Tab-separated table of C-alpha atoms in Angstrom:
chain	number	residue	atom	x	y	z
A	1	MET	CA	100.528	50.157	-84.373
A	2	THR	CA	97.252	48.312	-83.681
A	3	SER	CA	95.263	51.463	-84.359
A	4	MET	CA	96.762	51.670	-87.878
A	5	ILE	CA	95.469	48.252	-89.011
A	6	PRO	CA	91.927	49.391	-89.896
A	7	LEU	CA	93.388	52.285	-91.921
A	8	VAL	CA	95.696	49.946	-93.862
A	9	ILE	CA	92.806	47.574	-94.618
A	10	LEU	CA	90.632	50.501	-95.688
A	11	LEU	CA	93.264	51.814	-98.117
A	12	SER	CA	93.752	48.311	-99.563
A	13	LEU	CA	90.045	47.881	-100.186
A	14	ILE	CA	89.740	51.297	-101.846
A	15	SER	CA	92.756	50.507	-104.045
A	16	SER	CA	91.238	47.184	-105.132
A	17	THR	CA	87.948	48.869	-106.032
A	18	SER	CA	89.771	51.502	-108.090
A	19	LEU	CA	91.585	48.797	-110.058
A	20	VAL	CA	88.327	47.023	-110.875
A	21	SER	CA	86.706	50.287	-111.985
A	22	ALA	CA	89.693	51.134	-114.165
A	23	GLN	CA	89.562	47.725	-115.814
A	24	VAL	CA	85.898	48.209	-116.736
A	25	ALA	CA	86.473	51.713	-118.101
A	26	SER	CA	89.625	50.989	-120.113
A	27	SER	CA	88.672	47.695	-121.806
A	28	ALA	CA	88.404	47.797	-125.592
A	29	PRO	CA	88.276	45.092	-128.268
A	30	VAL	CA	91.230	44.088	-130.418
A	31	PRO	CA	90.634	45.602	-133.900
A	32	VAL	CA	89.561	42.802	-136.240
A	33	THR	CA	88.031	42.138	-139.627
A	34	GLY	CA	85.201	39.713	-140.291
A	35	ALA	CA	83.577	39.943	-136.843
A	36	SER	CA	79.910	39.110	-136.376
A	37	TYR	CA	77.792	41.996	-135.159
A	38	ALA	CA	74.178	42.787	-134.324
A	39	ARG	CA	72.382	45.539	-132.504
A	40	SER	CA	69.798	45.788	-129.790
A	41	ARG	CA	67.966	48.998	-129.021
A	42	THR	CA	70.970	50.713	-127.458
A	43	LYS	CA	73.922	48.367	-127.978
A	44	LEU	CA	76.058	47.175	-130.884
A	45	PHE	CA	77.388	43.700	-130.045
A	46	VAL	CA	80.605	42.551	-131.765
A	47	GLN	CA	82.077	39.033	-131.513
A	48	GLY	CA	85.099	37.175	-132.871
A	49	GLY	CA	86.953	38.255	-136.012
A	50	VAL	CA	90.490	37.950	-137.301
A	51	VAL	CA	93.640	40.091	-137.256
A	52	THR	CA	95.442	40.228	-140.608
A	53	ALA	CA	98.747	41.705	-141.816
A	54	ASN	CA	100.018	41.763	-145.398
A	55	GLY	CA	97.011	39.710	-146.419
A	56	ILE	CA	97.894	36.898	-143.991
A	57	THR	CA	95.921	35.780	-140.945
A	58	VAL	CA	97.776	36.630	-137.752
A	59	ALA	CA	95.275	35.508	-135.120
A	60	GLN	CA	91.597	34.711	-134.796
A	61	GLN	CA	89.710	36.145	-131.845
A	62	ASN	CA	86.970	34.954	-129.487
A	63	GLN	CA	86.317	38.358	-127.866
A	64	MET	CA	82.836	39.706	-127.111
A	65	PHE	CA	82.121	43.424	-126.629
A	66	ALA	CA	79.189	45.819	-126.706
A	67	LEU	CA	79.369	49.432	-127.885
A	68	ASP	CA	77.042	51.580	-125.789
A	69	LEU	CA	74.712	53.635	-127.999
A	70	SER	CA	72.783	55.182	-125.101
A	71	VAL	CA	75.557	57.575	-124.007
A	72	PRO	CA	77.640	60.182	-125.871
A	73	TRP	CA	81.292	59.466	-126.644
A	74	SER	CA	84.081	60.567	-128.955
A	75	ALA	CA	85.695	58.543	-131.728
A	76	ASN	CA	88.923	58.629	-129.694
A	77	ASN	CA	87.207	57.189	-126.614
A	78	PRO	CA	84.242	54.974	-127.576
A	79	SER	CA	82.128	53.475	-124.799
A	80	TRP	CA	82.957	49.762	-125.014
A	81	ILE	CA	81.709	47.167	-122.528
A	82	GLN	CA	83.630	43.892	-122.255
A	83	LEU	CA	81.560	40.714	-122.066
A	84	LYS	CA	82.436	37.047	-121.742
A	85	SER	CA	84.496	35.675	-124.630
A	86	GLY	CA	82.849	33.040	-126.797
A	87	PRO	CA	83.802	30.728	-129.669
A	88	THR	CA	86.732	31.592	-131.909
A	89	GLN	CA	84.814	32.596	-135.033
A	90	VAL	CA	85.379	34.674	-138.177
A	91	TYR	CA	83.210	35.774	-141.121
A	92	HIS	CA	80.084	34.667	-139.313
A	93	SER	CA	76.745	36.434	-138.984
A	94	ALA	CA	74.633	37.313	-135.947
A	95	VAL	CA	71.314	38.679	-134.698
A	96	VAL	CA	69.913	39.825	-131.351
A	97	SER	CA	66.700	38.042	-130.401
A	98	SER	CA	63.497	40.065	-130.462
A	99	ASP	CA	63.248	40.091	-126.664
A	100	GLU	CA	66.880	41.272	-126.603
A	101	GLN	CA	67.942	38.468	-124.276
A	102	PHE	CA	70.244	36.602	-126.689
A	103	PHE	CA	72.992	37.384	-129.193
A	104	VAL	CA	72.989	34.473	-131.657
A	105	THR	CA	75.739	33.669	-134.189
A	106	PHE	CA	75.469	31.581	-137.362
A	107	ARG	CA	78.361	29.690	-138.996
A	108	ASN	CA	80.803	27.352	-137.331
A	109	THR	CA	84.393	28.274	-138.192
A	110	PRO	CA	86.375	25.125	-139.137
A	111	SER	CA	88.584	23.820	-136.354
A	112	GLY	CA	90.472	20.691	-135.382
A	113	SER	CA	87.241	19.230	-134.020
A	114	ILE	CA	84.597	19.984	-136.633
A	115	THR	CA	80.977	19.536	-135.662
A	116	ASN	CA	77.843	20.209	-137.686
A	117	ASN	CA	76.449	22.629	-135.108
A	118	LEU	CA	75.578	25.889	-136.817
A	119	SER	CA	74.833	28.344	-134.058
A	120	TYR	CA	76.028	29.677	-130.691
A	121	ARG	CA	74.030	31.731	-128.202
A	122	PHE	CA	75.212	34.415	-125.824
A	123	ASN	CA	72.815	34.989	-122.931
A	124	ILE	CA	73.030	38.746	-122.390
A	125	LEU	CA	71.421	38.595	-118.956
A	126	ALA	CA	73.615	35.759	-117.655
A	127	ASN	CA	76.768	36.773	-119.591
A	128	SER	CA	77.252	33.154	-120.693
A	129	TRP	CA	77.603	31.129	-123.894
A	130	SER	CA	76.014	27.870	-125.041
A	131	GLN	CA	75.898	25.887	-128.271
A	132	SER	CA	72.724	25.457	-130.281
A	133	THR	CA	71.499	21.980	-131.194
A	134	ILE	CA	70.888	23.033	-134.823
A	135	LYS	CA	72.982	20.931	-137.207
A	136	VAL	CA	73.461	21.491	-140.941
A	137	GLN	CA	75.314	19.867	-143.793
A	138	ASN	CA	77.964	22.551	-144.213
A	139	PRO	CA	78.129	24.796	-141.111
A	140	SER	CA	81.425	26.450	-142.150
A	141	ARG	CA	80.056	28.037	-145.345
A	142	GLU	CA	80.935	31.733	-145.549
A	143	GLY	CA	78.999	34.646	-146.974
A	144	VAL	CA	75.503	33.888	-145.588
A	145	THR	CA	73.883	36.828	-143.789
A	146	ALA	CA	71.356	36.372	-140.971
A	147	VAL	CA	68.454	38.843	-140.959
A	148	LYS	CA	65.794	38.924	-138.236
A	149	ASP	CA	62.135	39.666	-138.888
A	150	PRO	CA	61.128	41.429	-135.649
A	151	THR	CA	57.441	40.777	-136.302
A	152	SER	CA	57.790	36.997	-136.070
A	153	GLY	CA	61.225	36.723	-134.445
A	154	LEU	CA	62.319	34.324	-137.211
A	155	ILE	CA	65.837	34.495	-138.681
A	156	TYR	CA	66.289	34.303	-142.472
A	157	LEU	CA	69.552	33.010	-143.982
A	158	ALA	CA	69.474	33.264	-147.798
A	159	GLY	CA	71.643	30.642	-149.507
A	160	GLY	CA	71.739	28.281	-146.585
A	161	PHE	CA	74.397	25.860	-145.391
A	162	GLN	CA	74.244	22.892	-147.734
A	163	SER	CA	75.300	22.029	-151.301
A	164	ASP	CA	72.075	23.444	-152.749
A	165	ASP	CA	72.549	27.232	-152.752
A	166	SER	CA	68.944	27.967	-153.666
A	167	GLN	CA	67.537	27.380	-150.183
A	168	MET	CA	66.309	29.980	-147.732
A	169	TYR	CA	66.986	28.732	-144.204
A	170	ILE	CA	64.666	29.924	-141.438
A	171	ALA	CA	65.855	29.621	-137.828
A	172	ASN	CA	63.305	29.584	-135.022
A	173	LEU	CA	64.978	30.636	-131.774
A	174	ASP	CA	62.004	29.425	-129.712
A	175	THR	CA	62.310	25.822	-130.838
A	176	ASP	CA	66.008	25.883	-131.847
A	177	MET	CA	65.041	24.367	-135.193
A	178	LEU	CA	65.498	25.119	-138.902
A	179	SER	CA	63.061	25.048	-141.783
A	180	MET	CA	63.689	25.968	-145.422
A	181	PHE	CA	62.151	26.697	-148.781
A	182	THR	CA	63.482	27.043	-152.318
A	183	MET	CA	64.064	30.615	-153.488
A	184	PRO	CA	63.210	31.724	-157.043
A	185	ASN	CA	66.129	31.233	-159.452
A	186	ASN	CA	66.145	34.839	-160.643
A	187	PHE	CA	66.661	36.462	-157.251
A	188	MET	CA	69.094	35.036	-154.673
A	189	SER	CA	70.535	31.761	-155.988
A	190	ASP	CA	74.345	31.483	-156.189
A	191	ARG	CA	74.779	34.677	-154.201
A	192	PHE	CA	77.245	34.963	-151.319
A	193	PHE	CA	78.926	37.740	-149.363
A	194	TYR	CA	75.856	39.883	-149.917
A	195	SER	CA	74.322	42.078	-147.208
A	196	GLY	CA	70.733	42.156	-146.018
A	197	VAL	CA	68.732	44.349	-143.645
A	198	TYR	CA	65.158	44.439	-142.373
A	199	LEU	CA	63.152	47.574	-143.236
A	200	GLN	CA	60.572	48.474	-140.608
A	201	SER	CA	59.001	50.949	-143.038
A	202	ARG	CA	58.212	48.232	-145.590
A	203	LYS	CA	58.050	45.157	-143.317
A	204	SER	CA	60.505	43.507	-145.675
A	205	ILE	CA	64.114	42.368	-146.059
A	206	ILE	CA	66.261	43.908	-148.784
A	207	TYR	CA	69.460	42.386	-150.176
A	208	PHE	CA	72.251	44.048	-152.120
A	209	GLY	CA	75.551	42.900	-153.600
A	210	GLY	CA	77.109	39.471	-153.470
A	211	SER	CA	79.297	37.048	-155.360
A	212	ASP	CA	78.415	34.013	-157.445
A	213	SER	CA	81.199	31.983	-155.847
A	214	ALA	CA	81.499	31.254	-152.142
A	215	TYR	CA	84.839	29.491	-152.228
A	216	SER	CA	86.895	30.944	-155.072
A	217	SER	CA	89.966	32.936	-154.027
A	218	SER	CA	89.032	35.424	-156.768
A	219	PRO	CA	85.238	35.521	-156.625
A	220	SER	CA	83.357	36.721	-159.664
A	221	ILE	CA	81.035	39.608	-158.885
A	222	THR	CA	77.582	39.051	-160.343
A	223	SER	CA	76.648	41.387	-163.148
A	224	GLN	CA	73.205	42.223	-161.744
A	225	ASN	CA	73.398	45.327	-159.597
A	226	LEU	CA	69.968	45.137	-157.997
A	227	ILE	CA	68.179	45.726	-154.715
A	228	THR	CA	66.230	42.534	-154.043
A	229	GLU	CA	63.249	42.640	-151.680
A	230	PHE	CA	61.675	39.727	-149.820
A	231	VAL	CA	58.464	40.106	-147.786
A	232	PRO	CA	58.384	37.382	-145.085
A	233	SER	CA	54.652	37.687	-144.366
A	234	THR	CA	53.660	36.951	-147.976
A	235	GLY	CA	56.733	35.200	-149.398
A	236	ALA	CA	56.813	37.698	-152.273
A	237	TRP	CA	60.050	38.542	-154.111
A	238	SER	CA	60.804	41.578	-156.267
A	239	ASN	CA	63.602	43.884	-157.426
A	240	LEU	CA	63.430	47.502	-156.293
A	241	ILE	CA	64.374	50.166	-158.823
A	242	ALA	CA	66.205	53.209	-157.486
A	243	ASN	CA	65.539	56.577	-159.134
A	244	ASN	CA	69.238	57.189	-159.713
A	245	PRO	CA	72.275	54.916	-160.239
A	246	ASN	CA	73.087	52.355	-157.546
A	247	PRO	CA	76.517	52.071	-155.913
A	248	ALA	CA	78.923	49.792	-157.728
A	249	HIS	CA	78.203	46.117	-157.105
A	250	ARG	CA	80.405	44.662	-154.344
A	251	THR	CA	80.947	41.971	-151.729
A	252	GLU	CA	82.174	41.963	-148.099
A	253	PHE	CA	80.649	45.382	-147.451
A	254	CYS	CA	78.690	46.755	-144.543
A	255	MET	CA	74.975	47.599	-144.873
A	256	THR	CA	72.682	48.801	-142.117
A	257	ALA	CA	69.290	50.531	-141.713
A	258	ASN	CA	67.998	53.078	-139.225
A	259	ASP	CA	65.323	52.374	-136.608
A	260	ASP	CA	62.278	53.161	-138.734
A	261	GLY	CA	63.681	51.666	-141.927
A	262	THR	CA	63.675	54.874	-143.953
A	263	LYS	CA	67.436	55.068	-144.574
A	264	VAL	CA	69.991	52.433	-145.538
A	265	VAL	CA	73.777	52.894	-145.594
A	266	VAL	CA	76.170	50.925	-147.829
A	267	PHE	CA	79.812	51.278	-146.832
A	268	GLY	CA	83.092	49.995	-148.281
A	269	GLY	CA	83.570	46.429	-149.437
A	270	ARG	CA	85.348	44.520	-152.175
A	271	LEU	CA	84.835	45.535	-155.821
A	272	ASP	CA	86.702	42.644	-157.447
A	273	SER	CA	89.517	40.231	-156.667
A	274	THR	CA	92.072	43.033	-156.167
A	275	SER	CA	90.120	46.276	-155.593
A	276	TYR	CA	88.486	47.469	-152.400
A	277	ALA	CA	85.946	50.269	-151.902
A	278	ARG	CA	86.293	53.371	-149.761
A	279	ASP	CA	82.947	55.010	-150.557
A	280	ILE	CA	79.751	55.492	-148.523
A	281	TRP	CA	76.195	55.666	-149.889
A	282	VAL	CA	72.857	56.480	-148.246
A	283	LEU	CA	69.587	55.212	-149.742
A	284	ASP	CA	66.446	57.149	-148.843
A	285	ILE	CA	63.734	54.465	-148.909
A	286	PRO	CA	60.622	56.680	-149.431
A	287	SER	CA	62.147	58.393	-152.480
A	288	MET	CA	64.427	55.495	-153.534
A	289	LEU	CA	67.279	57.952	-154.116
A	290	TRP	CA	70.944	57.199	-153.458
A	291	THR	CA	73.269	59.892	-152.079
A	292	GLN	CA	77.035	59.404	-152.210
A	293	GLY	CA	79.105	60.845	-149.388
A	294	PRO	CA	82.808	61.732	-149.200
A	295	SER	CA	85.118	58.735	-149.637
A	296	LEU	CA	87.603	57.654	-146.989
A	297	SER	CA	91.344	57.969	-147.463
A	298	GLU	CA	91.729	54.160	-147.363
A	299	PRO	CA	89.477	51.235	-148.321
A	300	ARG	CA	87.438	49.355	-145.761
A	301	ALA	CA	85.947	45.847	-146.089
A	302	SER	CA	84.267	43.438	-143.656
A	303	ALA	CA	83.644	46.072	-140.961
A	304	ALA	CA	80.981	46.005	-138.243
A	305	CYS	CA	78.458	48.831	-138.474
A	306	VAL	CA	75.219	50.324	-137.197
A	307	LEU	CA	73.040	53.355	-137.977
A	308	ALA	CA	72.040	54.876	-134.631
A	309	GLY	CA	69.720	57.814	-135.137
A	310	ASN	CA	71.440	59.972	-137.746
A	311	THR	CA	74.934	58.661	-137.015
A	312	PHE	CA	76.469	55.821	-138.996
A	313	ILE	CA	79.143	53.980	-136.992
A	314	ALA	CA	81.661	51.550	-138.505
A	315	TRP	CA	84.367	49.697	-136.582
A	316	GLY	CA	87.141	47.322	-137.618
A	317	GLY	CA	87.606	45.854	-141.072
A	318	SER	CA	90.465	45.522	-143.519
A	319	ASN	CA	91.961	47.832	-146.109
A	320	GLY	CA	92.753	44.851	-148.311
A	321	GLN	CA	96.184	44.271	-146.779
A	322	HIS	CA	95.792	44.469	-143.030
A	323	THR	CA	93.299	45.082	-140.248
A	324	VAL	CA	92.656	48.765	-139.620
A	325	ASP	CA	92.961	50.444	-136.213
A	326	GLY	CA	90.243	50.445	-133.586
A	327	LYS	CA	88.995	54.023	-133.988
A	328	PRO	CA	85.339	54.015	-135.106
A	329	ILE	CA	84.227	55.886	-138.207
A	330	LEU	CA	81.344	58.280	-137.509
A	331	TYR	CA	79.242	59.710	-140.345
A	332	ASP	CA	76.192	62.015	-140.112
A	333	VAL	CA	73.683	60.897	-142.750
A	334	ASN	CA	71.789	64.216	-142.533
A	335	THR	CA	74.764	66.490	-143.201
A	336	ASN	CA	76.733	63.933	-145.269
A	337	GLN	CA	79.866	64.627	-143.237
A	338	TYR	CA	82.237	62.594	-141.098
A	339	VAL	CA	82.149	63.668	-137.456
A	340	GLY	CA	84.345	63.158	-134.407
A	341	SER	CA	81.785	62.302	-131.742
A	342	TYR	CA	78.545	60.423	-131.205
A	343	THR	CA	75.420	61.814	-129.542
A	344	PRO	CA	72.579	59.357	-128.934
A	345	PRO	CA	69.005	60.145	-129.926
A	346	SER	CA	66.913	61.266	-126.976
A	347	SER	CA	64.858	58.067	-127.195
A	348	TYR	CA	68.019	55.996	-126.633
A	349	ALA	CA	69.054	57.996	-123.577
A	350	SER	CA	65.580	57.712	-122.028
A	351	ASN	CA	65.644	53.927	-122.511
A	352	ALA	CA	69.180	53.367	-121.258
A	353	ASN	CA	68.288	50.763	-118.586
A	354	VAL	CA	69.884	48.253	-120.888
A	355	PHE	CA	70.806	45.267	-118.786
A	356	GLY	CA	67.586	44.754	-116.857
A	357	ASN	CA	63.976	43.718	-117.370
A	358	ASN	CA	62.152	44.660	-120.533
A	359	PRO	CA	60.531	48.042	-119.708
A	360	ASN	CA	57.643	47.371	-122.106
A	361	ASN	CA	56.671	43.981	-120.735
A	362	LYS	CA	53.053	44.704	-119.907
A	363	ASN	CA	52.421	41.200	-118.603
A	364	GLY	CA	54.383	41.891	-115.445
A	365	ASN	CA	56.955	39.181	-116.066
A	366	ASP	CA	60.135	38.682	-118.057
A	367	ASN	CA	59.784	35.122	-119.267
A	368	ASN	CA	59.780	35.834	-123.003
A	369	ARG	CA	63.462	35.043	-123.497
A	370	SER	CA	63.538	32.425	-126.216
A	371	GLY	CA	63.796	34.912	-129.066
A	372	ARG	CA	60.250	35.128	-130.408
A	373	ILE	CA	58.573	38.496	-130.094
A	374	ASN	CA	55.438	38.906	-127.984
A	375	SER	CA	52.859	41.325	-129.375
A	376	ASN	CA	52.238	42.574	-125.830
A	377	SER	CA	55.938	43.086	-125.149
A	378	LEU	CA	57.592	45.052	-127.928
A	379	PRO	CA	61.201	45.722	-126.850
A	380	ASP	CA	62.541	49.249	-126.757
A	381	ASP	CA	65.696	48.392	-124.928
A	382	ASP	CA	68.301	45.774	-124.108
A	383	SER	CA	67.588	43.416	-121.244
A	384	GLY	CA	70.908	41.929	-120.176
A	385	PRO	CA	73.450	42.906	-117.529
A	386	ASN	CA	76.933	44.275	-118.013
A	387	SER	CA	78.664	41.675	-115.878
A	388	MET	CA	81.735	43.777	-115.282
A	389	LEU	CA	79.726	46.743	-114.004
A	390	ILE	CA	77.619	44.521	-111.752
A	391	ILE	CA	80.733	42.937	-110.253
A	392	ALA	CA	82.233	46.386	-109.677
A	393	GLY	CA	78.998	47.434	-107.954
A	394	VAL	CA	78.984	44.332	-105.754
A	395	ILE	CA	82.611	44.895	-104.772
A	396	GLY	CA	81.803	48.528	-104.024
A	397	ALA	CA	78.968	47.438	-101.739
A	398	ILE	CA	81.245	44.937	-99.994
A	399	VAL	CA	83.849	47.660	-99.485
A	400	ALA	CA	81.270	50.040	-98.016
A	401	VAL	CA	79.958	47.447	-95.554
A	402	ALA	CA	83.467	46.291	-94.616
A	403	VAL	CA	84.644	49.864	-94.021
A	404	ALA	CA	81.609	50.564	-91.848
A	405	ALA	CA	82.275	47.402	-89.826
A	406	LEU	CA	85.967	48.212	-89.379
A	407	ILE	CA	85.232	51.774	-88.273
A	408	SER	CA	82.641	50.483	-85.794
A	409	VAL	CA	85.081	47.960	-84.296
A	410	TYR	CA	87.845	50.561	-84.147
A	411	VAL	CA	85.638	53.139	-82.374
A	412	ARG	CA	84.419	50.602	-79.837
A	413	LYS	CA	87.968	49.527	-79.008
A	414	ARG	CA	89.071	53.123	-78.545
A	415	ARG	CA	86.142	53.819	-76.231
A	416	ARG	CA	86.920	50.718	-74.143
A	417	ILE	CA	90.575	51.737	-73.755
A	418	GLU	CA	89.591	55.268	-72.716
A	419	TYR	CA	86.985	53.920	-70.271
A	420	GLU	CA	89.457	51.590	-68.559
A	421	ALA	CA	92.127	54.296	-68.409
A	422	ASN	CA	89.713	56.667	-66.653
A	423	LEU	CA	88.675	53.892	-64.290
A	424	GLU	CA	92.293	53.179	-63.346
A	425	ARG	CA	93.013	56.844	-62.695
A	426	MET	CA	90.000	56.992	-60.409
A	427	GLU	CA	91.168	53.942	-58.409
A	428	CYS	CA	94.744	55.061	-57.893
A	429	GLY	CA	93.581	58.478	-56.718
A	430	GLY	CA	96.557	60.040	-58.328
A	431	SER	CA	99.086	58.185	-56.079
A	432	GLY	CA	100.563	56.146	-58.809
A	433	ASN	CA	99.997	52.880	-56.850
A	434	PHE	CA	96.825	50.928	-57.582
A	435	THR	CA	95.403	47.473	-58.080
A	436	ARG	CA	93.715	46.967	-61.471
A	437	ARG	CA	90.376	45.219	-61.128
A	438	PRO	CA	88.578	43.338	-63.864
A	439	SER	CA	87.145	45.447	-66.640
A	440	THR	CA	83.443	46.260	-66.388
A	441	SER	CA	83.296	47.687	-69.901
A	442	THR	CA	79.968	47.253	-71.645
A	443	PHE	CA	81.581	47.625	-75.090
A	444	ILE	CA	81.684	44.246	-76.826
A	445	ASP	CA	84.460	43.468	-79.277
A	446	LYS	CA	82.592	41.235	-81.693
A	447	LYS	CA	83.398	40.288	-85.258
A	448	PRO	CA	80.563	40.659	-87.800
A	449	SER	CA	78.788	37.357	-88.379
A	450	PRO	CA	76.762	36.251	-91.419
A	451	LYS	CA	73.496	36.888	-89.609
A	452	ASP	CA	74.612	40.502	-89.098
A	453	GLY	CA	74.516	40.930	-92.841
A	454	TYR	CA	78.260	40.824	-93.574
A	455	SER	CA	78.399	37.612	-95.599
A	456	PHE	CA	78.525	37.955	-99.378
A	457	ASP	CA	78.856	35.485	-102.235
A	458	GLU	CA	80.950	37.162	-104.886
A	459	ASP	CA	80.121	36.751	-108.561
A	460	LYS	CA	82.387	34.034	-109.954
A	461	GLU	CA	81.334	34.763	-113.522
A	462	ASN	CA	83.750	37.666	-113.862
A	463	PRO	CA	84.725	37.503	-117.553
A	464	ALA	CA	88.453	37.674	-118.067
A	465	LYS	CA	89.834	40.068	-120.603
A	466	PRO	CA	91.354	38.202	-123.549
A	467	THR	CA	95.092	38.261	-123.067
A	468	LYS	CA	96.094	36.728	-126.353
A	469	ALA	CA	94.635	35.721	-129.661
A	470	HIS	CA	93.069	32.279	-129.752
A	471	THR	CA	93.913	30.148	-132.741
A	472	GLN	CA	91.743	27.508	-134.328
A	473	ASP	CA	93.744	24.860	-132.467
A	474	SER	CA	92.984	26.462	-129.129
A	475	TYR	CA	89.323	26.701	-130.051
A	476	ALA	CA	89.290	22.968	-130.873
A	477	LYS	CA	90.477	22.208	-127.342
A	478	ARG	CA	87.623	24.190	-125.823
A	479	ASN	CA	84.913	23.307	-128.325
A	480	SER	CA	82.273	22.369	-125.775
A	481	ASN	CA	78.677	23.357	-125.101
A	482	GLN	CA	79.637	25.967	-122.520
A	483	PHE	CA	82.211	28.769	-122.747
C-alpha cells in the first residue's frame, strides 16, 4: 500500500495540471455590446460591455479578454486569452499605450458611487488594474472616441467630457494629465457616437459619422456626411472628399484601419432612431475610393473590431434588439468576401513574443512603460504577460520537480528495503533463524528542503473567470483604486 502513495500523488498532480490547462484553453468572453476595445501589434483587447435582450439591459460586464492575432484560428474557435476583470463599464473607449504596456479606458460609467475620475489603466505586464488621477466635469458622457497618435503617444478625445462640446481633450499617459483646445465650429462640434482612427499613411486622424445629440433617446443624425481629417503635428483640420459616394451617415458603428493606414473599414451601426445597418465598406486611402461588400443577414451596432492584415474581425454588438452571439465575423478586404478562419500575416507570427520585453528596445532596457513612444524603441509587438499561461507554466514546473522528487524518494526506499532483505538472508544462512542487526544502509530518506530547490511561491494573481454579470450596484461596492 505504501508503494502506491507516490503513484496516487503523481496522478493527482497531473490531473490538477490538466484542469488548469483546460481552463486557459476554453475561456471565452460573454458576448456583449458597447465594450471598449483597442489593439496592440498582435492582440485585440476587449473590456466591459453590456448584455441586452428585447432592447433592455440584462447585465453589465467587467470582463477583460485579449484575442490573439499572432496565431491562426477559426471563427468557431477563436483564440481568446482571459485577463483580470476590471471596472464594470459600457460604451467607453480605449487605447493601448505606444509601448504596449497599458490598456487605458476613457469614460466612467455612472454607479452608486460616482467619482469624477475619467480613466482606468490595465497593466498588461502585471495583469492588474488601477484608477487614473485624471478628473473631468462629466466623466460619464457617452459617444467620445479615444484615438492615439503613435508618434507622440498622446490620446485625442474630440468633444471632451464637459458641458462645452467644442473642446478637444488631449490625454498624456506619461504625466496622467489632460490638456485641451477649442475645435473649429465647422468640423467636430456637437458630434457624438462618431468613430475615429489614426492613419499611419497620412500621419493624421480621420473621423466619420456621429450624432448631434449625446443624450437624446432618438438622436438626430447630422446631415453632413463627411470624412474629417485632423493632423496632430500641425493642428490642421480639413474634410476629405472621396471619389465616389460615402456610406450612409451613421452612429454607433465600428471603424478601423490597417497597419500602414492605407485601408479603412466601416461596419454596421445605427442609421436613425429605429434603423440599424448591416453593411460593410472599405475605403482605399491612396485612391479615396469606397468599396461596398456583401451585407450581413442581420444588423450589427456597437461591435468591437480590428483590421489585422487583410482580415477584418468584428465581435459582439447588438442587432437593435439583443446582443448577438460570440462568433466573430471575418471579412477579407482583398477578396470582398466573408471567410470562416483567420490567418495572421507573417510579420505577426514572427513577432508573437507578445507578453515579454519590447523586442525593438535598442537601449537594452524596458523602462519606457508610461505610454509615450520612444523614437529609439518603436514597438512591433505586445509586451505584457498572459497571466493564465504563466501560472499554468509555473504549476507545470512545480509538478515536474515534485514528480522527480517523489520518484527519487520512492527508488531510494525500494533500494533500502532490498538491501536489508539481502543482508538478512545472508545472516540467517538459509536456516530461517537469525538475529536482525541495525541497518547499515547508506541510502538516506530525506524530504526535499527549500535549499534543495523545491520551494516555490505560487502566483497569487490568478485572475478568476467572471462567474456572473456585475451590475452597477456591485461595481459601486468595489469602486476603488485597485481591482
